[in-house]
Amino acid sequence: MSEMIGWQFECANTTCLPFSTATVSNIRQCRINCLAQVQCKAVSFHQSTSECELFANISNGNINMLANAVIITMIVIDTTQTPLDKYAIANTSSVFKVDLLVHNIIVHLIIIDHHIHFVIVGTKLSNYLLENVNAHKKCKCHHIKIHHHTQLNTTVKKIAENLQNYKNLFWMGELCIGTPPQCFNVNFDTGSSDLWIPSMTCNSISCSHFTHRFDASKSSTYKNLTNKTMFEITYGDASSVSGYIGIDTVLINGLAIQNQRFAQIISAQGFDDPINSRMDGICGLGFKSISNSHMLPLIFMLWYQDLIDQPIVSFWLDPDPKHKRGGEIMFGGVDPKYFEGDMIFVNVTQQQKLAWQIRLDGIYAGNLNLCDGGCEALIDSGTSWILGSYTGIRRFQELVPDLSIPSSFSMGYIDCSRASSLPNLTFVIGGERLTLTSTQYVYSMENPSNNEIVCSPALIKIDAVAENGKPLWVLGDTFMSHYYTSFDLRKRRIGFAKSISISK
């Protein structure tokens, strides 16, 4: 039987052996128990006994999911695939298909012992469901019930968190862990998938620069993993952290996420810069496939625990650090008041090891294409600038004869009176042209050699190539602060729309 995340399967006890059994109040709690166990791949919940079983693997021997009348419901928790819609039923050789996104009606499938129950809103699909189930040759269930609910709950579940803009270098938001909550300023990073904060036991020099540190002994809901799983990660700027994984309640804007795994850092390198000292940790918002700890990212936990409607995270980044409110991160959808026009959507191109990577049809400095033949780009909220290929950035620098370039990796400096003469940068994404003017990608800063104020384009060379051989760029906060950006984990796509500037 093929594994699919996010929907209910059946499995005979003779071929699926649980590694753990517990009594819980409902199937949601059973699923949460599974998320807290790194080896757990699926769960079963017995309605009559309230028994929750956790499974490390799923037998391929049960081809027919609905054939055995004494089977139990199984929910597949985790594979490398993105979750299916919670209200869609997969079309396989042994399950009929109901495409509820087309019919726009919510349908829940519940299998209890010998019975299949559909709970639907409205009557439109009643005959459709009965015809499909009764016609299905392999379904030997004794009874089928359809329950009708005439009222549809239209409440949209989304969570908004304010962000602080620190000198256009990074944007931070508050995240709290434990009971009572201990709060931290974290960078919400689409370029990684792990959540970490510094521990009270961290003694490295970099840890002394963090403003807040986590004390597990003061949280009544904290749990240690039995094998004390270690964690380490190195980022693109060569900074690194290491520690061990724990489990606790995480709060975002007061909303509690139960049994979230996170890393407590006991050693850190590269975070002793005064810039980084403003930040207490990183919350990764990428796919699980790039998680160093194999923990389920926070965005998925929000969705699995029904705290948000969709596994979508969206960013509005205010480019003016003088404003008190530096931006907003929205979990569960988009916030239309921060963008204008329609969003354009492009699918991610990295399908094997999923990342927020898309195709760029072109990058133009004026009329000069900086990536002939197309490029790939990571859309990364954890990167301050725009990182580009050596060839592309060199072409740009040749357009600006007054640009002083002290080193091969430097962005270069120019007299601020000349900054407005730099060409526009246009990124061709999904057939649309998304443009940054020179005032949007050039920043004033202090020249470290003589302390004079100079202007610098936020472009840095990197030596990176995508798996398909195309040059790899990184569009960081310089780009995202002018284009509202929405990351859809279920549909594996990114949406862009022109940001609205709000002066506050």
Short mmCIF file of C-alpha atoms in Angstrom, two decimals:
data_model
loop_
_atom_site.label_atom_id
_atom_site.label_comp_id
_atom_site.label_asym_id
_atom_site.label_seq_id
_atom_site.Cartn_x
_atom_site.Cartn_y
_atom_site.Cartn_z
CA MET A 1 0.00 0.00 0.00
CA SER A 2 1.42 3.37 -0.95
CA GLU A 3 1.96 5.85 1.87
CA MET A 4 0.22 9.21 1.73
CA ILE A 5 0.50 11.80 4.42
CA GLY A 6 -2.49 13.41 6.07
CA TRP A 7 -5.28 10.91 5.37
CA GLN A 8 -6.74 7.79 6.92
CA PHE A 9 -5.63 4.29 6.01
CA GLU A 10 -6.53 0.92 7.39
CA CYS A 11 -4.23 -1.79 8.56
CA ALA A 12 -4.88 -5.27 9.98
CA ASN A 13 -3.26 -5.92 13.35
CA THR A 14 -1.62 -9.04 11.96
CA THR A 15 0.56 -7.03 9.61
CA CYS A 16 1.07 -3.78 11.51
CA LEU A 17 2.84 -4.11 14.84
CA PRO A 18 2.87 -1.01 17.08
CA PHE A 19 5.96 -0.02 19.02
CA SER A 20 3.91 1.89 21.60
CA THR A 21 0.36 1.78 22.96
CA ALA A 22 -1.41 4.32 25.18
CA THR A 23 -4.90 5.39 26.22
CA VAL A 24 -5.90 8.83 24.93
CA SER A 25 -9.13 10.80 24.73
CA ASN A 26 -9.42 11.18 20.95
CA ILE A 27 -7.74 10.56 17.62
CA ARG A 28 -6.22 14.05 17.51
CA GLN A 29 -4.34 13.39 20.75
CA CYS A 30 -3.20 10.09 19.29
CA ARG A 31 -1.80 11.92 16.29
CA ILE A 32 -0.02 14.45 18.54
CA ASN A 33 1.58 11.55 20.45
CA CYS A 34 2.96 10.27 17.17
CA LEU A 35 4.42 13.65 16.24
CA ALA A 36 6.36 13.59 19.51
CA GLN A 37 8.12 10.32 18.55
CA VAL A 38 10.80 10.57 15.89
CA GLN A 39 10.34 6.96 14.74
CA CYS A 40 6.55 7.17 14.47
CA LYS A 41 5.21 7.03 10.91
CA ALA A 42 1.53 6.25 11.51
CA VAL A 43 -1.07 5.89 14.24
CA SER A 44 -4.24 3.94 14.87
CA PHE A 45 -7.01 4.87 17.27
CA HIS A 46 -9.61 2.40 18.56
CA GLN A 47 -12.83 4.29 19.21
CA SER A 48 -14.27 1.65 21.56
CA THR A 49 -11.24 1.32 23.83
CA SER A 50 -9.60 4.76 23.40
CA GLU A 51 -6.40 2.87 22.63
CA CYS A 52 -3.75 4.70 20.61
CA GLU A 53 -1.10 2.66 18.79
CA LEU A 54 2.07 4.10 17.25
CA PHE A 55 3.76 2.45 14.28
CA ALA A 56 7.31 2.75 13.00
CA ASN A 57 6.46 1.46 9.53
CA ILE A 58 3.51 0.49 7.39
CA SER A 59 3.09 -2.87 5.75
CA ASN A 60 2.74 -2.94 1.98
CA GLY A 61 0.69 -6.12 2.21
CA ASN A 62 -2.68 -4.44 2.78
CA ILE A 63 -3.56 -3.40 -0.73
CA ASN A 64 -7.26 -3.06 0.01
CA MET A 65 -7.82 -0.35 2.58
CA LEU A 66 -11.54 -0.99 2.99
CA ALA A 67 -11.87 -4.74 2.55
CA ASN A 68 -11.34 -6.01 6.08
CA ALA A 69 -14.25 -5.37 8.42
CA VAL A 70 -12.19 -5.73 11.59
CA ILE A 71 -9.56 -3.21 10.59
CA ILE A 72 -8.72 -0.04 12.46
CA THR A 73 -8.24 3.46 11.16
CA MET A 74 -4.66 4.50 10.48
CA ILE A 75 -3.44 8.01 9.81
CA VAL A 76 -0.12 8.27 8.01
CA ILE A 77 1.79 11.00 9.76
CA ASP A 78 4.99 11.53 7.90
CA THR A 79 6.69 10.84 4.56
CA THR A 80 8.74 13.02 2.27
CA GLN A 81 5.51 14.01 0.53
CA THR A 82 3.55 17.16 1.27
CA PRO A 83 0.25 16.58 3.11
CA LEU A 84 -2.85 16.09 1.06
CA ASP A 85 -5.73 18.42 1.74
CA LYS A 86 -7.36 17.43 5.02
CA TYR A 87 -10.74 17.17 3.31
CA ALA A 88 -9.74 15.30 0.16
CA ILE A 89 -9.75 11.55 -0.40
CA ALA A 90 -6.99 10.04 -2.52
CA ASN A 91 -7.85 8.30 -5.76
CA THR A 92 -6.25 4.87 -5.59
CA SER A 93 -7.18 1.38 -6.76
CA SER A 94 -9.06 0.77 -3.52
CA VAL A 95 -10.53 4.15 -2.59
CA PHE A 96 -13.11 6.16 -4.50
CA LYS A 97 -12.40 9.81 -5.17
CA VAL A 98 -14.31 12.84 -3.88
CA ASP A 99 -12.77 16.11 -5.04
CA LEU A 100 -14.19 18.45 -2.43
CA LEU A 101 -12.16 21.41 -3.57
CA VAL A 102 -14.20 21.41 -6.78
CA HIS A 103 -17.55 20.86 -5.06
CA ASN A 104 -16.60 23.29 -2.30
CA ILE A 105 -18.23 21.15 0.36
CA ILE A 106 -16.48 19.80 3.43
CA VAL A 107 -16.57 16.02 3.79
CA HIS A 108 -15.07 14.05 6.68
CA LEU A 109 -14.45 10.34 6.37
CA ILE A 110 -14.60 8.40 9.63
CA ILE A 111 -14.13 4.63 9.82
CA ILE A 112 -15.28 3.04 13.08
CA ASP A 113 -15.07 -0.73 13.33
CA HIS A 114 -17.55 -2.07 10.71
CA HIS A 115 -18.98 1.32 9.77
CA ILE A 116 -18.02 4.10 7.41
CA HIS A 117 -19.47 7.48 8.33
CA PHE A 118 -19.42 10.56 6.14
CA VAL A 119 -20.04 13.86 7.84
CA ILE A 120 -20.87 16.45 5.20
CA VAL A 121 -22.12 20.01 5.04
CA GLY A 122 -25.18 20.38 2.79
CA THR A 123 -26.99 17.76 0.74
CA LYS A 124 -25.40 18.27 -2.66
CA LEU A 125 -23.06 15.29 -2.44
CA SER A 126 -25.34 12.76 -0.70
CA ASN A 127 -26.29 10.75 -3.78
CA TYR A 128 -22.79 11.12 -5.22
CA LEU A 129 -21.21 9.61 -2.12
CA LEU A 130 -23.72 6.77 -1.83
CA GLU A 131 -23.38 5.83 -5.50
CA ASN A 132 -19.58 5.77 -5.35
CA VAL A 133 -19.35 3.81 -2.10
CA ASN A 134 -22.01 1.25 -2.98
CA ALA A 135 -20.56 0.74 -6.45
CA HIS A 136 -17.09 0.11 -5.09
CA LYS A 137 -16.52 -3.65 -5.50
CA LYS A 138 -13.89 -4.01 -2.79
CA CYS A 139 -15.75 -2.21 -0.03
CA LYS A 140 -17.17 -4.91 2.25
CA CYS A 141 -18.13 -2.62 5.08
CA HIS A 142 -21.48 -3.55 6.61
CA HIS A 143 -22.99 -0.11 6.92
CA ILE A 144 -22.63 3.37 5.53
CA LYS A 145 -24.11 6.43 7.19
CA ILE A 146 -24.30 9.99 5.94
CA HIS A 147 -24.76 12.69 8.54
CA HIS A 148 -25.92 16.13 7.39
CA HIS A 149 -24.96 19.46 8.88
CA THR A 150 -26.77 22.43 7.37
CA GLN A 151 -24.54 25.09 8.87
CA LEU A 152 -21.01 25.64 7.64
CA ASN A 153 -18.50 27.22 9.99
CA THR A 154 -16.88 29.87 7.83
CA THR A 155 -14.39 31.06 10.46
CA VAL A 156 -10.95 31.30 8.88
CA LYS A 157 -8.13 30.18 11.14
CA LYS A 158 -5.03 32.32 10.67
CA ILE A 159 -2.40 33.67 13.05
CA ALA A 160 -0.63 37.01 12.60
CA GLU A 161 2.56 37.95 14.43
CA ASN A 162 4.22 41.37 14.28
CA LEU A 163 7.85 41.56 13.19
CA GLN A 164 10.65 43.95 14.11
CA ASN A 165 12.92 45.30 11.38
CA TYR A 166 16.49 45.52 12.61
CA LYS A 167 18.30 47.90 10.22
CA ASN A 168 17.04 45.98 7.16
CA LEU A 169 19.41 43.18 8.17
CA PHE A 170 16.81 40.78 9.53
CA TRP A 171 13.23 40.70 10.78
CA MET A 172 12.33 39.12 14.12
CA GLY A 173 9.14 38.02 15.83
CA GLU A 174 8.29 36.73 19.28
CA LEU A 175 7.89 33.04 20.00
CA CYS A 176 7.38 31.59 23.48
CA ILE A 177 8.17 28.12 24.80
CA GLY A 178 7.12 26.28 27.95
CA THR A 179 4.72 26.64 30.89
CA PRO A 180 4.88 29.37 32.06
CA PRO A 181 6.03 30.83 28.71
CA GLN A 182 9.64 31.87 28.17
CA CYS A 183 9.77 34.25 25.19
CA PHE A 184 12.39 34.73 22.50
CA ASN A 185 13.03 36.96 19.50
CA VAL A 186 13.48 34.59 16.55
CA ASN A 187 14.18 34.95 12.87
CA PHE A 188 11.45 33.17 10.88
CA ASP A 189 13.60 31.53 8.22
CA THR A 190 12.29 29.94 5.02
CA GLY A 191 15.81 28.74 4.21
CA SER A 192 15.84 26.15 6.99
CA SER A 193 13.36 23.88 8.80
CA ASP A 194 14.55 23.59 12.41
CA LEU A 195 13.52 25.52 15.50
CA TRP A 196 16.24 26.30 18.02
CA ILE A 197 16.81 28.63 20.94
CA PRO A 198 19.80 28.94 23.31
CA SER A 199 19.82 26.90 26.50
CA MET A 200 20.75 28.17 29.95
CA THR A 201 23.56 25.60 29.87
CA CYS A 202 25.24 27.13 26.80
CA ASN A 203 28.69 28.39 27.80
CA SER A 204 30.24 29.33 24.44
CA ILE A 205 31.14 32.97 23.80
CA SER A 206 28.41 33.39 21.19
CA CYS A 207 25.73 32.28 23.67
CA SER A 208 26.64 35.12 26.00
CA HIS A 209 25.36 37.53 23.34
CA PHE A 210 21.84 36.07 23.25
CA THR A 211 19.41 38.19 25.26
CA HIS A 212 17.20 35.28 26.36
CA ARG A 213 17.96 31.65 27.10
CA PHE A 214 15.68 28.70 27.81
CA ASP A 215 15.57 27.10 31.25
CA ALA A 216 13.92 23.67 30.85
CA SER A 217 13.72 23.19 34.63
CA LYS A 218 11.22 26.06 34.86
CA SER A 219 8.74 24.58 32.37
CA SER A 220 6.16 22.13 33.71
CA THR A 221 5.34 20.90 30.18
CA TYR A 222 8.90 20.24 29.02
CA LYS A 223 9.84 16.68 28.02
CA ASN A 224 13.24 15.20 27.29
CA LEU A 225 13.64 12.67 24.53
CA THR A 226 14.64 9.32 26.01
CA ASN A 227 17.76 9.02 23.86
CA LYS A 228 18.71 12.73 24.15
CA THR A 229 18.86 13.24 20.39
CA MET A 230 21.63 15.62 19.41
CA PHE A 231 21.23 18.47 16.93
CA GLU A 232 23.63 20.55 14.86
CA ILE A 233 23.36 22.83 11.86
CA THR A 234 25.68 25.08 9.84
CA TYR A 235 24.23 27.98 7.87
CA GLY A 236 25.34 29.53 4.60
CA ASP A 237 27.30 32.28 6.38
CA ALA A 238 29.32 29.57 8.23
CA SER A 239 27.62 30.26 11.58
CA SER A 240 26.68 27.07 13.41
CA VAL A 241 24.92 25.80 16.51
CA SER A 242 24.66 22.46 18.28
CA GLY A 243 22.63 21.08 21.15
CA TYR A 244 19.91 18.54 21.87
CA ILE A 245 16.22 18.17 21.12
CA GLY A 246 13.37 18.53 23.59
CA ILE A 247 9.58 18.76 23.43
CA ASP A 248 7.38 21.49 24.85
CA THR A 249 4.42 23.77 24.19
CA VAL A 250 5.22 26.61 21.78
CA LEU A 251 3.12 29.77 21.65
CA ILE A 252 2.73 32.22 18.78
CA ASN A 253 0.68 35.29 19.61
CA GLY A 254 -0.83 33.36 22.51
CA LEU A 255 -1.85 30.30 20.46
CA ALA A 256 -0.44 27.05 21.87
CA ILE A 257 1.18 24.36 19.71
CA GLN A 258 1.39 21.14 21.71
CA ASN A 259 4.38 18.77 21.70
CA GLN A 260 6.57 20.83 19.38
CA ARG A 261 10.12 19.56 19.02
CA PHE A 262 12.88 22.15 19.22
CA ALA A 263 16.61 22.26 19.79
CA GLN A 264 18.23 23.73 22.89
CA ILE A 265 21.60 25.09 21.90
CA ILE A 266 24.59 24.44 24.14
CA SER A 267 27.24 25.65 21.67
CA ALA A 268 27.16 28.40 19.03
CA GLN A 269 29.68 29.86 16.58
CA GLY A 270 29.37 33.03 14.55
CA PHE A 271 26.62 34.65 16.62
CA ASP A 272 28.92 36.96 18.62
CA ASP A 273 28.42 39.83 16.17
CA PRO A 274 26.43 42.67 17.82
CA ILE A 275 23.97 42.41 14.92
CA ASN A 276 23.11 38.80 15.72
CA SER A 277 22.88 39.50 19.44
CA ARG A 278 19.46 41.04 18.84
CA MET A 279 18.18 37.60 17.86
CA ASP A 280 17.62 34.67 20.25
CA GLY A 281 17.07 31.86 17.78
CA ILE A 282 15.77 30.68 14.44
CA CYS A 283 12.41 29.18 13.52
CA GLY A 284 12.74 27.28 10.23
CA LEU A 285 9.75 27.35 7.88
CA GLY A 286 11.00 25.06 5.16
CA PHE A 287 10.02 21.48 4.35
CA LYS A 288 10.84 18.61 6.68
CA SER A 289 13.09 17.11 4.00
CA ILE A 290 15.77 19.75 4.73
CA SER A 291 15.47 19.51 8.51
CA ASN A 292 18.75 18.56 10.17
CA SER A 293 16.89 17.15 13.17
CA HIS A 294 14.08 15.44 11.18
CA MET A 295 11.65 17.30 13.44
CA LEU A 296 8.28 18.30 12.01
CA PRO A 297 8.49 22.05 11.26
CA LEU A 298 6.28 24.37 13.25
CA ILE A 299 4.08 25.30 10.26
CA PHE A 300 3.07 21.64 9.85
CA MET A 301 2.34 21.28 13.57
CA LEU A 302 0.05 24.31 13.39
CA TRP A 303 -1.84 22.69 10.54
CA TYR A 304 -1.99 19.16 11.95
CA GLN A 305 -3.38 20.47 15.23
CA ASP A 306 -6.07 22.40 13.31
CA LEU A 307 -4.83 25.77 14.53
CA ILE A 308 -4.68 27.10 10.97
CA ASP A 309 -6.73 26.25 7.88
CA GLN A 310 -3.87 25.83 5.43
CA PRO A 311 -0.12 25.14 5.69
CA ILE A 312 0.74 28.56 4.31
CA VAL A 313 3.07 31.17 5.76
CA SER A 314 3.23 34.71 4.34
CA PHE A 315 5.52 37.69 4.89
CA TRP A 316 5.04 41.42 4.75
CA LEU A 317 8.38 43.11 5.48
CA ASP A 318 8.41 46.88 5.90
CA PRO A 319 11.59 48.22 4.26
CA ASP A 320 11.76 51.29 6.53
CA PRO A 321 13.50 50.41 9.83
CA LYS A 322 12.28 53.68 11.32
CA HIS A 323 8.72 52.41 11.49
CA LYS A 324 7.73 50.97 14.85
CA ARG A 325 6.02 47.99 13.24
CA GLY A 326 8.54 46.27 11.03
CA GLY A 327 6.33 43.71 9.34
CA GLU A 328 3.97 40.81 9.78
CA ILE A 329 4.17 37.05 9.42
CA MET A 330 0.85 35.33 8.74
CA PHE A 331 0.34 31.61 9.41
CA GLY A 332 -2.58 29.97 7.61
CA GLY A 333 -3.05 32.28 4.63
CA VAL A 334 -2.36 35.80 3.37
CA ASP A 335 -3.19 39.28 4.66
CA PRO A 336 -4.62 41.24 1.68
CA LYS A 337 -4.18 44.63 3.31
CA TYR A 338 -0.43 44.38 2.74
CA PHE A 339 -0.36 43.86 -1.03
CA GLU A 340 -2.02 45.14 -4.17
CA GLY A 341 -3.23 43.34 -7.27
CA ASP A 342 -3.36 39.60 -7.80
CA MET A 343 -0.68 37.24 -6.56
CA ILE A 344 1.35 35.32 -9.10
CA PHE A 345 2.22 31.74 -8.15
CA VAL A 346 5.16 29.61 -9.23
CA ASN A 347 5.85 26.01 -8.29
CA VAL A 348 9.01 24.99 -6.50
CA THR A 349 11.53 23.27 -8.77
CA GLN A 350 13.36 21.25 -6.13
CA GLN A 351 11.07 18.22 -5.87
CA GLN A 352 13.39 15.57 -4.42
CA LYS A 353 14.78 17.42 -1.43
CA LEU A 354 12.08 20.03 -1.15
CA ALA A 355 13.19 23.64 -0.75
CA TRP A 356 11.71 27.05 -1.51
CA GLN A 357 13.47 27.17 -4.86
CA ILE A 358 11.94 28.46 -8.09
CA ARG A 359 12.93 29.15 -11.68
CA LEU A 360 13.90 32.67 -12.75
CA ASP A 361 13.33 33.28 -16.46
CA GLY A 362 15.70 36.22 -16.33
CA ILE A 363 17.30 38.90 -14.15
CA TYR A 364 17.78 42.24 -15.85
CA ALA A 365 19.91 45.22 -14.82
CA GLY A 366 18.35 47.74 -17.15
CA ASN A 367 18.29 45.83 -20.44
CA LEU A 368 21.20 43.51 -19.61
CA ASN A 369 20.27 39.94 -18.66
CA LEU A 370 22.35 38.77 -15.71
CA CYS A 371 21.39 35.12 -16.17
CA ASP A 372 21.15 34.10 -19.82
CA GLY A 373 19.25 30.86 -20.23
CA GLY A 374 17.51 31.23 -16.89
CA CYS A 375 18.55 30.73 -13.27
CA GLU A 376 17.25 29.08 -10.12
CA ALA A 377 16.54 31.08 -6.97
CA LEU A 378 15.96 30.30 -3.31
CA ILE A 379 13.42 32.64 -1.70
CA ASP A 380 14.95 33.02 1.74
CA SER A 381 13.60 35.20 4.53
CA GLY A 382 16.71 34.35 6.57
CA THR A 383 19.09 36.04 4.10
CA SER A 384 19.44 39.83 4.27
CA TRP A 385 20.60 40.59 0.74
CA ILE A 386 20.37 39.30 -2.82
CA LEU A 387 23.04 36.69 -3.55
CA GLY A 388 23.95 36.04 -7.16
CA SER A 389 26.31 34.13 -9.40
CA TYR A 390 29.83 35.42 -10.06
CA THR A 391 29.03 35.96 -13.73
CA GLY A 392 25.78 37.78 -13.08
CA ILE A 393 27.13 40.10 -10.38
CA ARG A 394 30.25 40.86 -12.44
CA ARG A 395 28.02 41.93 -15.35
CA PHE A 396 26.16 44.24 -13.00
CA GLN A 397 29.38 45.74 -11.62
CA GLU A 398 30.63 46.43 -15.16
CA LEU A 399 27.54 48.62 -15.68
CA VAL A 400 28.61 50.87 -12.79
CA PRO A 401 32.12 52.24 -13.50
CA ASP A 402 32.15 54.29 -10.27
CA LEU A 403 31.61 51.21 -8.13
CA SER A 404 34.54 50.57 -5.77
CA ILE A 405 34.99 46.85 -5.08
CA PRO A 406 37.47 46.23 -2.24
CA SER A 407 37.18 42.41 -2.34
CA SER A 408 35.81 39.67 -4.55
CA PHE A 409 32.86 39.05 -2.23
CA SER A 410 32.11 42.72 -1.50
CA MET A 411 28.94 44.38 -2.68
CA GLY A 412 31.02 47.42 -3.61
CA TYR A 413 30.63 51.08 -2.67
CA ILE A 414 29.46 54.12 -4.58
CA ASP A 415 29.03 57.77 -3.71
CA CYS A 416 25.47 58.19 -2.49
CA SER A 417 24.89 61.07 -4.91
CA ARG A 418 25.34 58.54 -7.74
CA ALA A 419 23.11 55.82 -6.26
CA SER A 420 19.96 56.91 -8.12
CA SER A 421 21.75 56.44 -11.45
CA LEU A 422 22.05 52.68 -10.95
CA PRO A 423 19.77 50.58 -13.19
CA ASN A 424 16.56 48.93 -12.08
CA LEU A 425 16.77 45.22 -11.25
CA THR A 426 13.97 43.17 -12.79
CA PHE A 427 13.30 39.53 -11.90
CA VAL A 428 11.19 37.60 -14.40
CA ILE A 429 9.16 35.11 -12.35
CA GLY A 430 6.31 33.06 -13.77
CA GLY A 431 6.30 35.26 -16.86
CA GLU A 432 5.86 38.43 -14.78
CA ARG A 433 8.41 41.21 -14.27
CA LEU A 434 9.06 42.07 -10.62
CA THR A 435 11.21 45.19 -10.44
CA LEU A 436 13.35 46.84 -7.77
CA THR A 437 14.45 50.43 -8.32
CA SER A 438 17.95 51.47 -7.29
CA THR A 439 16.57 53.17 -4.16
CA GLN A 440 15.06 49.83 -3.15
CA TYR A 441 18.21 47.73 -3.41
CA VAL A 442 20.92 50.29 -2.53
CA TYR A 443 21.63 50.96 1.15
CA SER A 444 23.68 53.63 2.89
CA MET A 445 26.28 52.33 5.30
CA GLU A 446 29.60 53.12 6.92
CA ASN A 447 32.72 52.34 4.91
CA PRO A 448 34.81 50.24 7.34
CA SER A 449 38.09 51.55 5.88
CA ASN A 450 37.48 55.26 6.58
CA ASN A 451 34.14 55.45 8.45
CA GLU A 452 32.58 57.58 5.70
CA ILE A 453 28.93 57.06 4.75
CA VAL A 454 28.72 55.39 1.35
CA CYS A 455 26.03 53.58 -0.60
CA SER A 456 26.17 49.92 -1.54
CA PRO A 457 23.98 47.74 -3.74
CA ALA A 458 22.68 44.75 -1.78
CA LEU A 459 24.24 42.25 -4.18
CA ILE A 460 26.80 39.65 -3.10
CA LYS A 461 28.55 37.04 -5.22
CA ILE A 462 28.16 33.39 -4.35
CA ASP A 463 29.61 30.35 -6.02
CA ALA A 464 26.51 28.15 -6.17
CA VAL A 465 24.88 26.01 -8.84
CA ALA A 466 21.47 24.33 -8.71
CA GLU A 467 21.08 20.59 -9.24
CA ASN A 468 19.98 21.20 -12.83
CA GLY A 469 23.24 23.03 -13.54
CA LYS A 470 21.69 26.51 -13.62
CA PRO A 471 23.23 29.39 -11.64
CA LEU A 472 21.66 29.63 -8.19
CA TRP A 473 20.62 32.99 -6.76
CA VAL A 474 19.14 33.78 -3.35
CA LEU A 475 16.42 36.41 -3.10
CA GLY A 476 16.47 37.52 0.51
CA ASP A 477 14.90 40.33 2.50
CA THR A 478 15.99 43.06 0.07
CA PHE A 479 13.60 41.49 -2.45
CA MET A 480 10.92 40.30 -0.02
CA SER A 481 10.61 43.73 1.62
CA HIS A 482 9.08 45.02 -1.62
CA TYR A 483 7.06 41.96 -2.65
CA TYR A 484 4.57 40.27 -0.35
CA THR A 485 5.59 36.62 -0.39
CA SER A 486 3.44 33.59 0.47
CA PHE A 487 4.79 30.05 0.89
CA ASP A 488 2.28 27.22 0.36
CA LEU A 489 3.66 23.93 1.68
CA ARG A 490 0.76 21.77 0.54
CA LYS A 491 0.72 23.01 -3.05
CA ARG A 492 4.52 23.45 -3.12
CA ARG A 493 4.38 26.92 -4.58
CA ILE A 494 5.30 30.51 -3.77
CA GLY A 495 3.10 33.54 -4.38
CA PHE A 496 4.27 37.11 -5.00
CA ALA A 497 2.44 40.43 -5.05
CA LYS A 498 3.60 44.03 -4.83
CA SER A 499 3.75 45.14 -1.20
CA ILE A 500 1.85 48.13 0.09
CA SER A 501 3.91 50.56 2.14
CA ILE A 502 2.22 51.36 5.44
CA SER A 503 3.77 54.20 7.44
CA LYS A 504 3.53 53.56 11.16
#
